[in-house]
Amino acid sequence: MNYPTETKCDLKLDDESDICLKQMIQPAPILSNRLEGVKFVLVVLSSKGMVFDLGALRQRIVQAYSDSMIFFQTSSGKALGPVAPHKVDLLIDFVGPGQRQGFFHANCLRRRARFAVGRHAGCFRKRIYDRIYDEFGNDSTCPSELLQRERYVQKQVLALAGVLFIPNAEPTSDRSKTIALELPNLQRLSGVQRF
């Protein structure tokens, strides 16, 4: 499937629509991160915040890797649902810096996986994981609020794993105080009866 890399539009869009449109028309870098022959995916969840429920996360990964089985694990190593096999094809590690995890747990996870994607959360991961997202690097668009930061970083980790995430029901900012100011002035019509 060919996706356009640029679009020219004369419409003035709000910020949320503009972000969604940019993500929809530029999936080529994310799709180039996809791997071949992925049957088993192990997802290690962050202990700071779950920004996606397990069903939605499973659906996104299955859309990217249609023949795969997805297994979830906490940062301490406990399985959520069925236990993953000893060898997996893809490891997606959402555990971030400062979160509780065994010192050599990342090494154990890496030995189990054929390909590993995660966050830069310790001295070993940058050397042992195949793809790392460094949230403290030179990414100036990373938000500072905790849950927004987790949402942004986890989407970036999914992109490194080749999982396309186009938001279709993201919460928008509260505009209840300003929407009335943007409405045109109402004029009284003559001949309208008041009740």
Short mmCIF file of C-alpha atoms in Angstrom, two decimals:
data_model
loop_
_atom_site.label_atom_id
_atom_site.label_comp_id
_atom_site.label_asym_id
_atom_site.label_seq_id
_atom_site.Cartn_x
_atom_site.Cartn_y
_atom_site.Cartn_z
CA MET A 1 0.00 0.00 0.00
CA ASN A 2 1.43 3.37 -0.97
CA TYR A 3 0.96 6.24 1.44
CA PRO A 4 1.52 9.88 0.52
CA THR A 5 4.41 11.51 2.31
CA GLU A 6 3.18 15.07 1.92
CA THR A 7 -0.12 16.76 1.47
CA LYS A 8 -1.08 20.30 0.63
CA CYS A 9 -4.30 21.48 2.12
CA ASP A 10 -5.77 24.96 2.09
CA LEU A 11 -8.13 24.22 4.99
CA LYS A 12 -7.47 25.64 8.42
CA LEU A 13 -7.54 22.72 10.86
CA ASP A 14 -7.61 22.67 14.63
CA ASP A 15 -4.59 21.26 16.45
CA GLU A 16 -6.03 17.81 17.16
CA SER A 17 -7.14 17.26 13.55
CA ASP A 18 -3.79 18.48 12.27
CA ILE A 19 -1.91 16.00 14.48
CA CYS A 20 -4.18 13.11 13.39
CA LEU A 21 -3.80 14.04 9.72
CA LYS A 22 -0.02 14.17 9.98
CA GLN A 23 0.05 10.74 11.64
CA MET A 24 -2.26 9.28 9.00
CA ILE A 25 -0.31 10.52 5.99
CA GLN A 26 3.16 9.63 7.25
CA PRO A 27 3.07 5.98 8.39
CA ALA A 28 5.92 4.91 6.08
CA PRO A 29 8.72 5.17 8.72
CA ILE A 30 6.63 3.15 11.17
CA LEU A 31 5.75 0.50 8.58
CA SER A 32 9.43 0.13 7.69
CA ASN A 33 10.07 -0.97 11.30
CA ARG A 34 7.90 -4.08 10.92
CA LEU A 35 9.53 -7.47 11.27
CA GLU A 36 8.95 -10.66 9.34
CA GLY A 37 7.82 -13.93 10.87
CA VAL A 38 6.54 -12.66 14.22
CA LYS A 39 4.42 -15.34 15.90
CA PHE A 40 4.84 -14.57 19.62
CA VAL A 41 4.94 -11.07 21.11
CA LEU A 42 5.76 -10.37 24.77
CA VAL A 43 4.71 -6.95 26.10
CA VAL A 44 6.19 -5.83 29.43
CA LEU A 45 3.94 -3.12 30.88
CA SER A 46 5.09 0.04 32.60
CA SER A 47 4.55 0.29 36.34
CA LYS A 48 4.14 4.10 36.25
CA GLY A 49 0.94 4.14 34.26
CA MET A 50 -1.13 2.07 31.88
CA VAL A 51 -2.26 4.43 29.17
CA PHE A 52 -3.74 1.69 26.98
CA ASP A 53 -6.00 -1.08 28.17
CA LEU A 54 -4.87 -4.60 27.32
CA GLY A 55 -7.60 -5.14 24.71
CA ALA A 56 -6.71 -2.02 22.75
CA LEU A 57 -3.00 -2.78 22.92
CA ARG A 58 -3.62 -6.35 21.77
CA GLN A 59 -5.74 -5.09 18.86
CA ARG A 60 -3.04 -2.65 17.69
CA ILE A 61 -0.34 -5.32 17.77
CA VAL A 62 -2.55 -7.88 16.00
CA GLN A 63 -3.25 -5.31 13.26
CA ALA A 64 0.51 -5.01 12.70
CA TYR A 65 1.33 -8.71 13.11
CA SER A 66 -1.80 -10.60 12.14
CA ASP A 67 -0.57 -14.15 12.86
CA SER A 68 0.83 -13.35 16.28
CA MET A 69 -0.13 -14.25 19.83
CA ILE A 70 0.33 -11.50 22.40
CA PHE A 71 1.35 -12.10 26.01
CA PHE A 72 1.48 -9.47 28.76
CA GLN A 73 3.77 -9.27 31.75
CA THR A 74 4.23 -6.82 34.62
CA SER A 75 7.54 -5.10 35.26
CA SER A 76 8.22 -7.55 38.08
CA GLY A 77 7.80 -10.56 35.77
CA LYS A 78 4.27 -11.74 36.63
CA ALA A 79 2.14 -12.85 33.71
CA LEU A 80 -1.19 -11.14 33.05
CA GLY A 81 -3.25 -13.86 31.45
CA PRO A 82 -1.60 -16.85 29.76
CA VAL A 83 2.10 -17.38 30.40
CA ALA A 84 4.36 -16.54 27.46
CA PRO A 85 6.52 -19.27 25.92
CA HIS A 86 10.19 -19.29 26.79
CA LYS A 87 11.21 -18.01 23.33
CA VAL A 88 9.35 -15.11 21.70
CA ASP A 89 9.89 -13.32 18.42
CA LEU A 90 9.30 -9.74 19.58
CA LEU A 91 9.72 -8.11 22.96
CA ILE A 92 8.09 -4.71 23.56
CA ASP A 93 9.32 -3.34 26.88
CA PHE A 94 7.47 -0.27 28.25
CA VAL A 95 9.38 -0.21 31.55
CA GLY A 96 10.91 3.22 31.97
CA PRO A 97 13.64 4.76 34.07
CA GLY A 98 13.12 4.66 37.82
CA GLN A 99 10.56 1.86 37.69
CA ARG A 100 11.02 -1.23 39.79
CA GLN A 101 12.56 -4.10 37.92
CA GLY A 102 15.21 -6.64 38.76
CA PHE A 103 18.76 -5.55 37.97
CA PHE A 104 19.33 -8.24 35.31
CA HIS A 105 15.69 -8.67 34.32
CA ALA A 106 16.27 -6.85 31.00
CA ASN A 107 19.05 -9.33 30.19
CA CYS A 108 16.72 -12.26 30.89
CA LEU A 109 14.03 -10.73 28.70
CA ARG A 110 16.50 -10.08 25.90
CA ARG A 111 17.70 -13.69 25.92
CA ARG A 112 14.11 -14.83 25.45
CA ALA A 113 13.42 -12.61 22.43
CA ARG A 114 14.64 -12.69 18.85
CA PHE A 115 14.12 -8.91 18.57
CA ALA A 116 13.75 -6.42 21.45
CA VAL A 117 12.34 -2.89 21.52
CA GLY A 118 12.15 -0.71 24.62
CA ARG A 119 12.95 2.45 26.50
CA HIS A 120 16.35 3.67 27.65
CA ALA A 121 15.89 2.79 31.30
CA GLY A 122 19.25 1.62 32.50
CA CYS A 123 22.87 1.11 31.68
CA PHE A 124 22.36 -2.22 29.89
CA ARG A 125 19.39 -1.67 27.62
CA LYS A 126 21.04 0.65 25.14
CA ARG A 127 23.60 -2.06 24.42
CA ILE A 128 21.41 -5.16 24.49
CA TYR A 129 18.08 -4.08 22.94
CA ASP A 130 17.81 -3.75 19.18
CA ARG A 131 15.83 -0.49 19.16
CA ILE A 132 15.67 1.99 22.03
CA TYR A 133 13.61 5.13 22.48
CA ASP A 134 15.47 7.64 24.65
CA GLU A 135 12.91 10.01 26.15
CA PHE A 136 15.63 12.12 27.78
CA GLY A 137 17.54 12.61 24.55
CA ASN A 138 17.00 15.52 22.23
CA ASP A 139 13.25 15.01 21.79
CA SER A 140 11.76 18.39 22.66
CA THR A 141 8.15 17.31 21.94
CA CYS A 142 7.98 14.89 24.88
CA PRO A 143 5.46 16.28 27.44
CA SER A 144 6.42 16.76 31.07
CA GLU A 145 3.16 15.63 32.75
CA LEU A 146 3.44 11.99 33.87
CA LEU A 147 0.52 10.31 32.08
CA GLN A 148 0.90 12.37 28.91
CA ARG A 149 4.61 11.53 28.91
CA GLU A 150 3.85 7.82 29.33
CA ARG A 151 1.29 7.96 26.50
CA TYR A 152 3.73 9.73 24.18
CA VAL A 153 6.69 7.48 25.01
CA GLN A 154 4.68 4.26 24.73
CA LYS A 155 3.44 5.34 21.29
CA GLN A 156 7.05 5.95 20.24
CA VAL A 157 8.09 2.50 21.48
CA LEU A 158 5.18 0.96 19.54
CA ALA A 159 6.33 2.86 16.44
CA LEU A 160 9.82 1.38 16.84
CA ALA A 161 8.19 -2.05 16.95
CA GLY A 162 6.31 -1.33 13.70
CA VAL A 163 2.90 -0.93 15.33
CA LEU A 164 1.00 1.89 13.69
CA PHE A 165 -1.02 3.88 16.19
CA ILE A 166 -3.40 6.40 14.67
CA PRO A 167 -5.58 7.91 17.38
CA ASN A 168 -9.26 7.73 16.62
CA ALA A 169 -10.77 8.58 19.98
CA GLU A 170 -8.19 10.66 21.80
CA PRO A 171 -9.59 13.04 24.44
CA THR A 172 -9.44 16.63 23.32
CA SER A 173 -8.92 19.77 25.36
CA ASP A 174 -11.86 21.29 27.22
CA ARG A 175 -13.28 24.13 25.11
CA SER A 176 -16.48 24.73 27.07
CA LYS A 177 -15.32 28.18 28.27
CA THR A 178 -14.18 29.45 24.87
CA ILE A 179 -16.66 27.96 22.42
CA ALA A 180 -19.34 30.57 23.17
CA LEU A 181 -16.86 33.34 22.38
CA GLU A 182 -16.32 31.92 18.89
CA LEU A 183 -20.01 31.92 17.94
CA PRO A 184 -21.33 34.76 15.77
CA ASN A 185 -23.41 37.47 17.41
CA LEU A 186 -27.08 36.66 17.55
CA GLN A 187 -29.43 39.34 16.35
CA ARG A 188 -33.01 39.65 17.47
CA LEU A 189 -35.42 39.09 14.68
CA SER A 190 -38.37 41.37 14.49
CA GLY A 191 -41.76 39.72 14.65
CA VAL A 192 -40.61 36.79 16.79
CA GLN A 193 -42.93 36.22 19.71
CA ARG A 194 -41.52 35.71 23.17
CA PHE A 195 -42.99 33.11 25.43
#
